[in-house]
Short mmCIF file of C-alpha atoms in Angstrom, two decimals:
data_model
loop_
_atom_site.label_atom_id
_atom_site.label_comp_id
_atom_site.label_asym_id
_atom_site.label_seq_id
_atom_site.Cartn_x
_atom_site.Cartn_y
_atom_site.Cartn_z
CA MET R 1 -0.15 0.17 0.09
CA THR R 2 1.58 3.81 -0.75
CA GLU R 3 2.69 4.83 1.65
CA ILE R 4 0.28 8.76 2.47
CA LEU R 5 1.47 9.80 6.16
CA LYS R 6 4.67 9.48 8.18
CA LEU R 7 6.01 10.08 11.86
CA GLU R 8 9.84 9.04 13.16
CA HIS R 9 10.76 9.62 16.57
CA LEU R 10 7.99 12.77 16.90
CA GLU R 11 8.29 14.72 20.57
CA LYS R 12 5.94 17.09 22.17
CA SER R 13 6.87 18.83 25.77
CA PHE R 14 4.96 21.86 27.23
CA GLY R 15 7.35 22.83 29.59
CA ASP R 16 9.60 19.99 31.04
CA HIS R 17 6.12 17.53 30.88
CA VAL R 18 6.87 15.49 27.84
CA VAL R 19 3.76 14.37 26.29
CA LEU R 20 4.87 12.85 23.67
CA ARG R 21 8.16 10.18 23.08
CA ASP R 22 9.70 9.30 20.53
CA ILE R 23 6.29 8.19 17.99
CA ASN R 24 7.29 6.57 15.32
CA LEU R 25 3.85 5.74 12.86
CA SER R 26 3.05 4.88 8.49
CA VAL R 27 0.39 4.92 7.39
CA SER R 28 -0.92 3.65 4.38
CA LYS R 29 -3.62 5.06 2.09
CA GLY R 30 -7.11 4.35 2.82
CA GLU R 31 -6.31 2.00 6.23
CA VAL R 32 -8.46 3.46 9.29
CA ILE R 33 -6.58 3.54 12.43
CA SER R 34 -8.23 3.57 15.68
CA VAL R 35 -5.47 5.32 18.92
CA ILE R 36 -6.50 3.86 22.39
CA GLY R 37 -4.97 4.75 25.89
CA SER R 38 -5.99 5.55 29.40
CA SER R 39 -6.75 9.45 29.13
CA GLY R 40 -3.75 11.21 29.15
CA SER R 41 -1.71 8.84 26.96
CA GLY R 42 -1.07 11.74 24.50
CA LYS R 43 -4.03 10.17 22.22
CA SER R 44 -5.13 13.95 21.05
CA THR R 45 -2.18 15.41 21.16
CA MET R 46 -0.25 13.20 19.02
CA LEU R 47 -3.67 14.17 16.21
CA ARG R 48 -3.24 18.03 16.75
CA CYS R 49 0.82 17.33 16.21
CA ILE R 50 -0.33 15.42 13.27
CA ASN R 51 -2.64 18.33 12.25
CA LEU R 52 0.09 21.18 13.33
CA LEU R 53 -2.75 22.53 15.99
CA GLU R 54 0.53 21.59 17.94
CA GLU R 55 4.06 22.51 16.77
CA PRO R 56 5.64 19.07 17.63
CA THR R 57 8.95 20.06 20.11
CA GLY R 58 11.32 17.05 17.92
CA GLY R 59 10.98 14.77 14.85
CA ARG R 60 9.82 14.71 11.41
CA ILE R 61 6.03 14.36 10.14
CA ILE R 62 6.50 13.31 6.03
CA PHE R 63 3.19 13.86 3.73
CA GLU R 64 2.68 12.33 1.11
CA GLY R 65 6.88 12.83 0.99
CA ASN R 66 7.47 15.70 2.08
CA ASP R 67 8.80 17.08 4.67
CA ILE R 68 5.93 19.35 6.91
CA SER R 69 8.23 20.15 9.85
CA ASP R 70 10.48 22.48 7.31
CA LYS R 71 9.21 26.15 8.32
CA LYS R 72 9.31 27.33 4.60
CA ASN R 73 6.75 24.01 3.72
CA ASN R 74 2.58 25.06 3.49
CA VAL R 75 1.22 25.18 6.91
CA THR R 76 -2.33 25.90 5.77
CA SER R 77 -2.77 24.19 2.73
CA TYR R 78 -1.41 21.22 4.85
CA ARG R 79 -3.95 21.10 7.35
CA ALA R 80 -6.57 21.26 4.23
CA ARG R 81 -5.35 17.75 3.17
CA VAL R 82 -4.59 17.47 6.89
CA GLY R 83 -8.16 18.07 8.04
CA MET R 84 -9.05 17.35 11.95
CA VAL R 85 -12.80 17.15 13.36
CA PHE R 86 -12.27 18.16 17.62
CA GLN R 87 -14.13 16.18 20.11
CA GLN R 88 -16.42 19.09 20.93
CA ALA R 89 -18.11 20.14 17.72
CA ASP R 90 -18.80 23.81 19.36
CA ASP R 91 -14.97 24.65 19.35
CA GLN R 92 -15.00 23.81 14.83
CA LEU R 93 -19.00 25.63 14.79
CA PHE R 94 -18.76 29.39 14.90
CA MET R 95 -20.76 31.21 11.63
CA PRO R 96 -24.33 31.82 11.95
CA THR R 97 -25.47 29.17 9.44
CA VAL R 98 -24.64 25.92 9.07
CA GLU R 99 -23.97 26.72 5.68
CA GLU R 100 -21.22 29.56 6.75
CA ASP R 101 -19.34 27.13 8.98
CA VAL R 102 -19.01 24.41 5.57
CA ALA R 103 -17.57 27.82 2.97
CA PHE R 104 -16.15 28.93 6.13
CA GLY R 105 -12.66 27.70 4.41
CA PRO R 106 -12.97 27.47 1.09
CA SER R 107 -13.63 31.06 1.62
CA ASN R 108 -10.11 31.61 3.43
CA MET R 109 -9.26 29.40 0.16
CA ARG R 110 -10.45 32.11 -1.71
CA LEU R 111 -11.80 29.96 -4.60
CA GLU R 112 -14.41 31.15 -6.44
CA PRO R 113 -17.72 30.85 -5.39
CA GLU R 114 -19.04 28.62 -7.39
CA GLU R 115 -16.87 26.39 -6.16
CA ILE R 116 -17.47 27.19 -2.87
CA ARG R 117 -21.50 27.28 -2.87
CA ARG R 118 -20.73 23.14 -5.07
CA ARG R 119 -18.42 21.29 -2.18
CA VAL R 120 -21.29 23.13 1.00
CA THR R 121 -23.15 21.53 -0.87
CA GLU R 122 -21.03 17.94 -1.66
CA ALA R 123 -19.77 18.16 1.70
CA LEU R 124 -23.01 18.73 3.84
CA ASP R 125 -24.95 15.65 1.17
CA ALA R 126 -22.18 13.17 2.59
CA VAL R 127 -23.19 13.86 6.11
CA GLY R 128 -26.83 13.85 5.00
CA ALA R 129 -26.95 17.45 6.27
CA LEU R 130 -27.96 19.15 3.38
CA HIS R 131 -31.57 20.25 5.09
CA LEU R 132 -29.91 21.92 7.46
CA ARG R 133 -27.74 23.98 5.15
CA GLY R 134 -29.55 27.15 6.70
CA ALA R 135 -29.91 26.77 10.10
CA SER R 136 -28.36 27.57 13.03
CA PRO R 137 -25.62 25.56 13.98
CA PHE R 138 -26.52 26.99 17.82
CA ARG R 139 -29.77 24.95 18.11
CA LEU R 140 -28.77 21.65 16.61
CA SER R 141 -28.30 18.48 18.32
CA GLY R 142 -25.67 17.11 19.56
CA GLY R 143 -25.31 13.98 16.44
CA GLN R 144 -26.50 17.06 13.85
CA LYS R 145 -23.32 19.57 15.13
CA LYS R 146 -21.28 16.44 14.81
CA ARG R 147 -22.05 15.64 11.32
CA VAL R 148 -22.21 19.51 10.77
CA ALA R 149 -18.30 19.34 12.13
CA ILE R 150 -17.10 16.50 9.81
CA ALA R 151 -18.44 18.48 6.81
CA THR R 152 -16.84 21.94 7.58
CA VAL R 153 -13.60 19.31 7.52
CA LEU R 154 -14.77 17.11 4.18
CA SER R 155 -15.81 20.78 2.37
CA MET R 156 -11.94 20.93 2.33
CA GLU R 157 -11.50 17.99 0.40
CA PRO R 158 -8.80 16.51 2.59
CA SER R 159 -6.82 13.27 1.96
CA VAL R 160 -6.69 12.51 6.08
CA LEU R 161 -8.94 12.97 8.18
CA VAL R 162 -7.92 13.27 12.27
CA MET R 163 -11.05 12.23 14.48
CA ASP R 164 -11.01 12.93 18.24
CA GLU R 165 -13.49 10.81 19.73
CA PRO R 166 -15.98 11.70 17.43
CA THR R 167 -19.22 9.35 18.62
CA SER R 168 -18.40 10.80 22.26
CA ASN R 169 -21.94 12.08 23.95
CA LEU R 170 -24.15 10.48 21.48
CA ASP R 171 -27.12 8.88 21.88
CA PRO R 172 -26.90 5.29 19.89
CA ARG R 173 -28.21 6.69 16.53
CA ALA R 174 -25.97 9.50 16.23
CA ARG R 175 -22.91 7.33 17.29
CA ARG R 176 -24.53 4.36 14.53
CA GLN R 177 -24.68 7.54 12.23
CA ILE R 178 -21.63 8.77 12.35
CA ILE R 179 -19.03 5.34 12.86
CA ASP R 180 -21.84 4.90 9.02
CA LEU R 181 -20.69 7.78 8.04
CA ILE R 182 -17.14 7.51 8.29
CA ARG R 183 -17.22 3.54 6.76
CA ARG R 184 -18.47 4.94 3.88
CA PHE R 185 -15.94 8.32 3.34
CA GLY R 186 -13.36 6.37 2.25
CA HIS R 187 -10.79 8.37 3.39
CA THR R 188 -7.18 7.75 5.23
CA THR R 189 -8.74 8.28 8.56
CA LEU R 190 -6.60 8.48 12.24
CA ILE R 191 -9.73 8.11 15.91
CA ALA R 192 -8.23 8.91 18.52
CA THR R 193 -11.42 7.90 21.04
CA HIS R 194 -12.27 5.23 24.02
CA ASP R 195 -15.24 3.42 21.74
CA MET R 196 -14.12 0.32 22.08
CA GLU R 197 -17.26 -1.22 20.25
CA MET R 198 -17.24 1.05 17.25
CA VAL R 199 -13.23 1.08 17.08
CA LEU R 200 -13.33 -2.64 16.40
CA ASP R 201 -16.43 -2.10 14.47
CA LEU R 202 -14.96 -0.07 12.26
CA CYS R 203 -10.92 -0.11 12.72
CA ASP R 204 -8.94 -2.82 10.44
CA ARG R 205 -5.35 -1.31 12.32
CA THR R 206 -5.60 -0.19 16.63
CA ILE R 207 -2.21 2.09 17.73
CA VAL R 208 -2.32 1.11 21.40
CA MET R 209 -0.84 4.72 23.41
CA LYS R 210 0.45 4.47 27.29
CA GLN R 211 2.09 7.31 29.14
CA GLY R 212 2.88 9.55 24.90
CA ARG R 213 4.86 6.61 24.01
CA ILE R 214 3.65 4.60 21.35
CA VAL R 215 2.98 0.44 23.24
CA ALA R 216 1.23 -1.64 20.26
CA ASP R 217 0.10 -1.20 16.88
CA GLY R 218 -1.07 -4.24 15.00
CA SER R 219 -4.31 -5.81 13.52
CA THR R 220 -7.77 -4.80 15.95
CA ARG R 221 -8.64 -8.15 17.34
CA HIS R 222 -4.99 -8.61 18.10
CA VAL R 223 -4.37 -6.08 19.96
CA PHE R 224 -8.38 -6.83 22.02
CA GLY R 225 -7.04 -10.33 22.29
CA ASP R 226 -4.06 -9.57 23.59
CA LEU R 227 -5.64 -9.30 28.03
CA ALA R 228 -2.45 -8.33 29.25
CA LEU R 229 -1.51 -5.16 26.80
CA LEU R 230 -5.08 -3.68 28.19
CA GLU R 231 -5.03 -4.03 31.22
CA GLU R 232 -1.83 -2.57 31.28
CA CYS R 233 -2.79 0.10 29.42
CA GLY R 234 -6.14 0.80 30.99
CA LEU R 235 -8.16 -0.44 28.52
CA GLU R 236 -10.95 -2.79 28.21
CA GLN R 237 -11.96 -5.55 25.42
CA PRO R 238 -14.53 -4.19 23.82
CA CYS R 239 -17.89 -6.03 25.01
CA GLU R 240 -18.46 -8.34 21.24
CA LEU R 241 -15.09 -10.30 21.26
#
């Protein structure tokens, strides 16, 4: 498979507090990978470094063969290609209407109005929210907000989706809708999550983190079959295994 993203010896510290330690990861095009670990293991920080919302302290990020850590590269362009969906949809929605929120990214890319309208329509249609385009994002349900937040990223036409807890705080029906959407997209996707049933349902490959390090990387069923590993990392085997 073609490698699309690679992390080499990635490090991240906040002052004296080391959050990520020597992270090495290769992601192939089309993979859907879960990143699991107890709270504070470094999952979200790793995703934010991948998207460059946090600047790594050390190491390199290679995207499609280019060293993104190099300051000469266009960070804005890179973030359009590697789109992040935040854990809290409210952190991603801030415009008066859904349509304006989804158009915000493409508008900042200075695309033609016709191209922006096309992208907004296709992104909202992809998440089943076309009927919400004129609604206020602040009046939506949790599941609707999550779908619109995903649409704001899809409108940038990314190659990679980076998702932080996409099913958190959703009712069972909304959770299932989000899982079905992710399965249908076909993007290369990295998902940080505590939802072990979703991981088993959606991801062929799972990465386990502990204290800022990757301690396991393999097939999801193999990882979940290692009870000693799960116990060591404060994780539980999904009920459906």
